[in-house]
Structures are given as structure tokens and as C-alpha cells.
């Protein structure tokens, strides 16, 4: 495993749409391993592949004891609303309030190529939305309200 360099706001790769993964192979599994190591090293809640310079639809999330590795994630259901502080490893030093769904269901493929589905609320729902946004070139600062407002 290796720690990869986290791209920062201003890097055009963060504004591009990532491509679907068509085949689960060793390269994708190494990418997942590196993303997990990078996320943990940087104390992040989640990381999306474009943040390490790879335009593929791959995300990782770690909240508490739960580690999620998801390929081609798709939000298939959302319900409710929550507004809370958000930050991002690609936008260091900035946190803003962002309104997100309270609950989401997400489907995708795991690292072994198996179809999986997750339901998450609160911070997990927020993390899913934040990371899927990255795959579409969207950063939380596009949606944020400054803390003082
Ligand atoms: Ni982020």
C-alpha cells in the first residue's frame, strides 16, 4: 500500500466527471488500498478517487468501526434533510454548513465485484453525498453556507 498525494482545490482534476469502472481488477484493488491508507493517514472520514488524481468512480468511507469501499456508487433513495458542518481533505482549513439528505440508500459494487447496497443516516448519509459529489466534479464549498450566516 502507498499513501497518495491529495489534490487540492484549484487542481482541474477535482472538477472533472469520473468514469464508471467496467472491470474489477488488481489495479482497482490497489487503488482502494491506497485510498484507505491515505484517508486514514490524513484523518479523513472519506475519500474519492479524483482526490488522488484518478478519474474513476471509486470512494472509501470510514466512520467509527465501519469501513466502506464502493465502486460505481449510485444514490438510489434520499429522505429528509440535515444541515451541519462539513470539510474536505482537498479544501484544507475551510469548513462550512452544508444541507444534505438525512438518509440515503446507495448501491454499488464492492472490491470483489459483488453488488452491494448501503443505507446510511446522519454523518454516513452526509459522507456518501459528499464523496459521490466528488465523482461529479462538485466540491462542498459549491453548496456550503458560511458558518457565520
Ligand atoms: Ni471531500
XYZ file of C-alpha atoms and ligand atoms in Angstrom:
150
model
C 0.000 0.000 0.000
C 1.072 3.565 -0.504
C -0.028 6.984 0.579
C -1.027 9.074 -2.426
C -0.863 12.822 -2.805
C -4.237 14.512 -2.112
C -5.166 17.007 -4.827
C -6.200 20.425 -3.568
C -8.866 22.854 -4.727
C -7.702 24.627 -7.871
C -6.477 21.365 -9.412
C -8.675 20.926 -12.520
C -8.962 17.156 -11.947
C -11.290 17.851 -8.991
C -13.753 19.480 -11.388
C -13.997 16.613 -13.864
C -16.541 13.813 -14.019
C -15.074 10.450 -13.087
C -15.667 7.406 -15.281
C -17.513 4.232 -14.360
C -15.298 1.258 -13.535
C -16.027 -1.512 -16.048
C -13.793 -4.236 -14.632
C -12.743 -5.072 -11.091
C -9.059 -5.967 -11.282
C -5.936 -5.756 -9.156
C -5.360 -2.127 -10.159
C -8.710 -1.133 -8.681
C -7.997 -3.115 -5.508
C -4.604 -1.404 -5.135
C -6.312 1.956 -5.698
C -8.794 1.110 -2.902
C -5.973 0.047 -0.559
C -4.041 3.250 -1.261
C -7.154 5.398 -0.822
C -7.858 3.782 2.574
C -4.268 4.323 3.689
C -4.329 7.950 2.502
C -7.698 8.659 4.155
C -6.515 7.172 7.456
C -3.178 8.985 7.338
C -4.969 12.315 6.776
C -7.671 11.576 9.385
C -10.438 11.908 6.825
C -13.955 10.478 7.017
C -13.955 9.684 3.316
C -12.025 9.954 0.077
C -12.947 9.817 -3.615
C -10.564 8.624 -6.342
C -10.303 12.004 -8.141
C -8.833 13.393 -4.906
C -5.803 11.186 -5.548
C -5.775 12.081 -9.238
C -7.684 9.073 -10.592
C -10.871 9.835 -12.541
C -12.681 6.625 -11.624
C -15.942 6.202 -9.717
C -14.423 4.794 -6.515
C -14.987 6.001 -2.931
C -13.956 4.949 0.564
C -15.554 6.000 3.856
C -14.509 5.217 7.409
C -16.857 6.142 10.249
C -16.144 4.554 13.595
C -15.671 0.829 13.065
C -17.287 0.831 9.655
C -15.109 0.866 6.523
C -16.947 1.177 3.213
C -15.255 0.623 -0.156
C -17.580 1.296 -3.040
C -17.159 1.231 -6.806
C -19.648 2.955 -9.135
C -21.732 4.262 -6.204
C -25.199 5.487 -7.033
C -27.608 7.209 -4.641
C -30.914 5.449 -5.250
C -33.020 6.952 -2.450
C -32.864 10.015 -0.246
C -35.106 11.264 2.517
C -35.220 14.164 4.945
C -32.747 16.975 5.439
C -29.851 17.845 7.735
C -27.555 20.862 7.911
C -24.163 20.503 9.531
C -20.514 21.469 9.267
C -18.501 19.814 6.528
C -14.878 19.833 5.476
C -12.756 18.131 2.846
C -9.132 16.973 2.586
C -8.965 18.770 -0.780
C -10.056 22.083 0.748
C -7.859 22.376 3.842
C -8.694 24.892 6.532
C -12.265 25.537 5.396
C -15.461 24.261 6.967
C -18.976 25.272 6.003
C -22.547 24.306 6.746
C -23.997 22.103 4.033
C -27.561 20.838 3.754
C -27.781 17.155 2.819
C -30.402 14.410 2.917
C -30.837 12.876 6.385
C -30.939 9.338 4.994
C -29.728 7.842 1.728
C -29.572 4.435 0.119
C -26.573 3.795 -2.073
C -25.851 0.897 -4.368
C -22.579 -0.051 -5.979
C -20.003 -2.796 -6.336
C -17.591 -3.950 -3.641
C -13.891 -4.744 -4.144
C -14.717 -8.309 -5.161
C -17.192 -7.287 -7.843
C -20.280 -8.096 -5.802
C -23.310 -5.777 -5.930
C -23.919 -4.172 -2.544
C -26.375 -1.707 -1.053
C -25.994 0.550 1.986
C -28.442 2.651 3.947
C -26.967 5.488 5.957
C -28.219 8.374 8.076
C -26.651 11.422 9.675
C -22.855 11.522 9.152
C -22.849 8.434 6.921
C -25.511 9.921 4.612
C -23.507 13.156 4.514
C -20.313 11.259 3.650
C -21.977 9.309 0.828
C -23.338 12.533 -0.710
C -20.017 14.388 -0.302
C -17.976 11.584 -1.916
C -20.435 10.984 -4.786
C -20.341 14.747 -5.449
C -16.551 14.452 -5.891
C -17.152 11.915 -8.696
C -19.214 14.559 -10.477
C -16.681 17.361 -10.023
C -18.635 19.013 -7.205
C -16.978 20.288 -4.002
C -18.801 21.010 -0.724
C -17.873 24.697 -0.975
C -20.189 24.879 -4.021
C -23.130 24.068 -1.731
C -21.941 25.495 1.588
C -23.283 28.334 3.654
C -20.641 30.172 5.657
C -20.659 29.410 9.379
C -21.472 32.967 10.399
C -24.706 33.132 8.358
Ni -14.071 15.839 0.064
